[in-house]
DNA sequence: TTGTATGCGTTATCAG
DNA sequence: CTGATAACGCATACAA
């Protein structure tokens, strides 16, 4: 807290909100009845219920969340935990989708979404303290890297937690929602080989993210199944610039490549750009497959063949899982895996 | 979770968090002294302070926010209000920047950021009820359209509110932070005319957003100053696809255009794409200027001349303004306008 | 400087 | 079904 040594005046409140007491008075019932009418309404006469309902709109009554929390020992909110470095880079395109999806799942609930961005280093201590402090009823953790091992300790705190994207440690049984990244990579390999390409390479993602690792493994598996050599594997950082760089390195290493799988659409855009600058025709000379079905995939006017990644749906599923987990403490929901689907567009046309 | 249900434990809590009472006991002081030590620490002996500090780490004490809120009448959180339709479209690229910026401003505070996405229609009633209900200490409203007039009523509720982007109604004196969009549009016009282009046109943004209107007005003003005709004005929706469509319409209407100002980079990308598909060389035949300096401006391998839009900085400034407004109730901070700057790249090279 | 006593608004308990 | 009444954890006015 800061040195905000203001006067006893609490805050800038116009007129104090009506309390349950006021409401009960206006409705001609007791606080208890009013409270029951507001909540479950299970043991309230229709008459009393109606009176309270009327008083609510008349007074514009809103329950005081703090007071309610204090006694129910529920915060009425869930946290969306985002390791900050990600937000700056790879998360950018997904930010909106994740937030909207989670929000959608929370819409019918009275749970509020609070954002928790945690820096690397000792700020994570602050974050975890907040999470353990009972300030939220649950947490959704997104985009977690291998180094962010502290988040996995959340499972042991008893705080309902759901991951978006498979965590590194699945032993702890933390529920998560993810795309079938392995299958996505495999589909890319199958598609390119099926289109008659044989000099294949991939621009993979960071090795500290399970999504990147899974896509790569699936890709390699697909190549094996097609009877093709593994081919070059270059690692990028999921960004457009990173994809462009990686493509340049790739062309130096394997000039005869005729098919490239980039593990993100942003990287794929960079790849296409580099290819064009080097004078390679896409898709005639080199076919390109991306990943995510990002809304900007058409930015180069080509249409990008890609693996769909319904992030909003995945986030919504994670939200629902969390809501369930909060409602049924002790039960660990099973992970949910969304199937991967290939979307064929111009960048890999035969 | 253990099955140790000796008491009617309300929720899934492992071990109950230590309370101020526990802390005081461990530190050998009274609740009051412990409380004072935790907060201002103004009237606490060094000895007592040390004892409390030690007890805090020993017990892992975290203040109960609900209890504190109840008595201080402060929520300890601020809302980021986002009209949902925007999030799906124009907001996408800015989402991360806005959130990170606001978060940055709140970092040193103990304020939490809660997200409030409001649908059109009666959901706004729920949102405004939440905001007026004292559940947050302040609000930041982003990207508000003309139809979202309800948000402007927030100013009258006494809830400290800051807009990101100039609101339609500036009469109410609601503080806001914005880019100098007018000057940005003017810079675009000046740049293109200065580059020898004379058949100029613009793809403007939605007419219900002040940013779009201001950019257009600045553009027209710039053309006047350069002694040029206003030229065609086509309206897009700030998206890539919208920009591509608008460009097609523009080419039909004014085939001899040699300079286009798109009011967003995403639209500019669509414009460049359409131009290329129609066989127009960029920038040789048609120069293109965008707006935002979006990280994807280079997606087409060209480099986009654009007006920088430091969204994270703007959002951070809004956050600081809000923090100030909360600390000093009653004082309406002055609006903050960031200067516009042109970034020249390949799409408008002479 | 410290401790005591009170109340914040709500839900839960337990008699009527 | 209803209404008193007791917590919930914390910050303060007041007394010491």
Short mmCIF file of N, CA, C and O (backbone and C1' of nucleotides) in Angstrom, two decimals, chain B residues 19-20 32 35 61 64 67-68, chain D residues 8-15:
data_model
loop_
_atom_site.label_atom_id
_atom_site.label_comp_id
_atom_site.label_asym_id
_atom_site.label_seq_id
_atom_site.Cartn_x
_atom_site.Cartn_y
_atom_site.Cartn_z
N UNK B 19 -5.53 -15.43 10.21
CA UNK B 19 -6.21 -14.14 10.26
C UNK B 19 -5.33 -13.13 10.99
O UNK B 19 -4.27 -13.46 11.52
N UNK B 20 -5.80 -11.93 10.99
CA UNK B 20 -5.07 -10.87 11.67
C UNK B 20 -4.89 -11.22 13.15
O UNK B 20 -3.88 -10.90 13.77
N UNK B 32 -4.88 -4.39 16.59
CA UNK B 32 -4.73 -3.02 16.09
C UNK B 32 -3.31 -2.75 15.65
O UNK B 32 -3.06 -2.24 14.57
N UNK B 35 -2.46 -4.55 12.58
CA UNK B 35 -3.10 -3.88 11.44
C UNK B 35 -2.31 -2.64 11.03
O UNK B 35 -2.03 -2.44 9.86
N UNK B 61 1.03 -14.89 6.10
CA UNK B 61 -0.22 -14.16 6.23
C UNK B 61 -0.55 -13.33 5.00
O UNK B 61 0.32 -12.69 4.41
N UNK B 64 -7.18 -10.55 4.30
CA UNK B 64 -8.42 -10.93 3.64
C UNK B 64 -9.01 -9.69 2.97
O UNK B 64 -9.45 -8.76 3.63
N UNK B 67 -12.73 -8.72 3.82
CA UNK B 67 -12.90 -8.07 5.11
C UNK B 67 -12.39 -6.63 5.06
O UNK B 67 -13.01 -5.71 5.59
N UNK B 68 -11.27 -6.47 4.41
CA UNK B 68 -10.70 -5.13 4.30
C UNK B 68 -11.62 -4.22 3.50
O UNK B 68 -11.88 -3.08 3.88
P DC D 8 -15.95 -16.82 13.23
"O5'" DC D 8 -15.74 -16.15 11.81
"C5'" DC D 8 -16.32 -16.66 10.62
"C4'" DC D 8 -16.16 -15.65 9.51
"C3'" DC D 8 -14.91 -14.79 9.64
"O3'" DC D 8 -13.87 -15.37 8.86
"C1'" DC D 8 -16.85 -13.51 8.96
P DG D 9 -12.45 -15.58 9.53
"O5'" DG D 9 -11.74 -14.17 9.26
"C5'" DG D 9 -11.51 -13.78 7.93
"C4'" DG D 9 -11.15 -12.31 7.90
"C3'" DG D 9 -9.93 -11.94 8.75
"O3'" DG D 9 -9.01 -11.30 7.91
"C1'" DG D 9 -11.76 -10.50 9.21
P DC D 10 -7.72 -10.62 8.43
"O5'" DC D 10 -8.18 -9.12 8.52
"C5'" DC D 10 -8.52 -8.44 7.31
"C4'" DC D 10 -9.18 -7.11 7.62
"C3'" DC D 10 -8.26 -6.10 8.28
"O3'" DC D 10 -7.91 -5.13 7.30
"C1'" DC D 10 -10.44 -6.16 9.29
P DA D 11 -6.75 -4.09 7.59
"O5'" DA D 11 -7.58 -2.86 8.14
"C5'" DA D 11 -8.39 -2.14 7.23
"C4'" DA D 11 -9.21 -1.10 7.95
"C3'" DA D 11 -8.40 0.06 8.55
"O3'" DA D 11 -9.15 1.23 8.34
"C1'" DA D 11 -9.67 -0.96 10.24
P DT D 12 -8.46 2.65 8.29
"O5'" DT D 12 -8.84 3.18 9.74
"C5'" DT D 12 -9.92 4.08 9.85
"C4'" DT D 12 -10.57 3.89 11.20
"C3'" DT D 12 -10.02 4.87 12.25
"O3'" DT D 12 -11.07 5.77 12.58
"C1'" DT D 12 -10.42 2.72 13.12
P DA D 13 -10.64 7.28 12.80
"O5'" DA D 13 -11.70 7.81 13.87
"C5'" DA D 13 -13.03 7.33 13.86
"C4'" DA D 13 -13.54 7.19 15.30
"C3'" DA D 13 -13.11 8.30 16.24
"O3'" DA D 13 -14.16 8.57 17.17
"C1'" DA D 13 -12.20 6.24 17.00
P DC D 14 -13.99 9.78 18.19
"O5'" DC D 14 -13.51 9.00 19.50
"C5'" DC D 14 -14.20 7.82 19.91
"C4'" DC D 14 -13.44 7.14 21.03
"C3'" DC D 14 -12.82 8.12 22.04
"O3'" DC D 14 -13.36 7.87 23.33
"C1'" DC D 14 -11.30 6.39 21.43
P DA D 15 -12.85 8.81 24.53
"O5'" DA D 15 -12.05 7.73 25.38
"C5'" DA D 15 -12.65 6.46 25.63
"C4'" DA D 15 -11.61 5.51 26.23
"C3'" DA D 15 -10.90 6.07 27.47
"O3'" DA D 15 -10.71 5.01 28.42
"C1'" DA D 15 -9.32 5.59 25.78
#
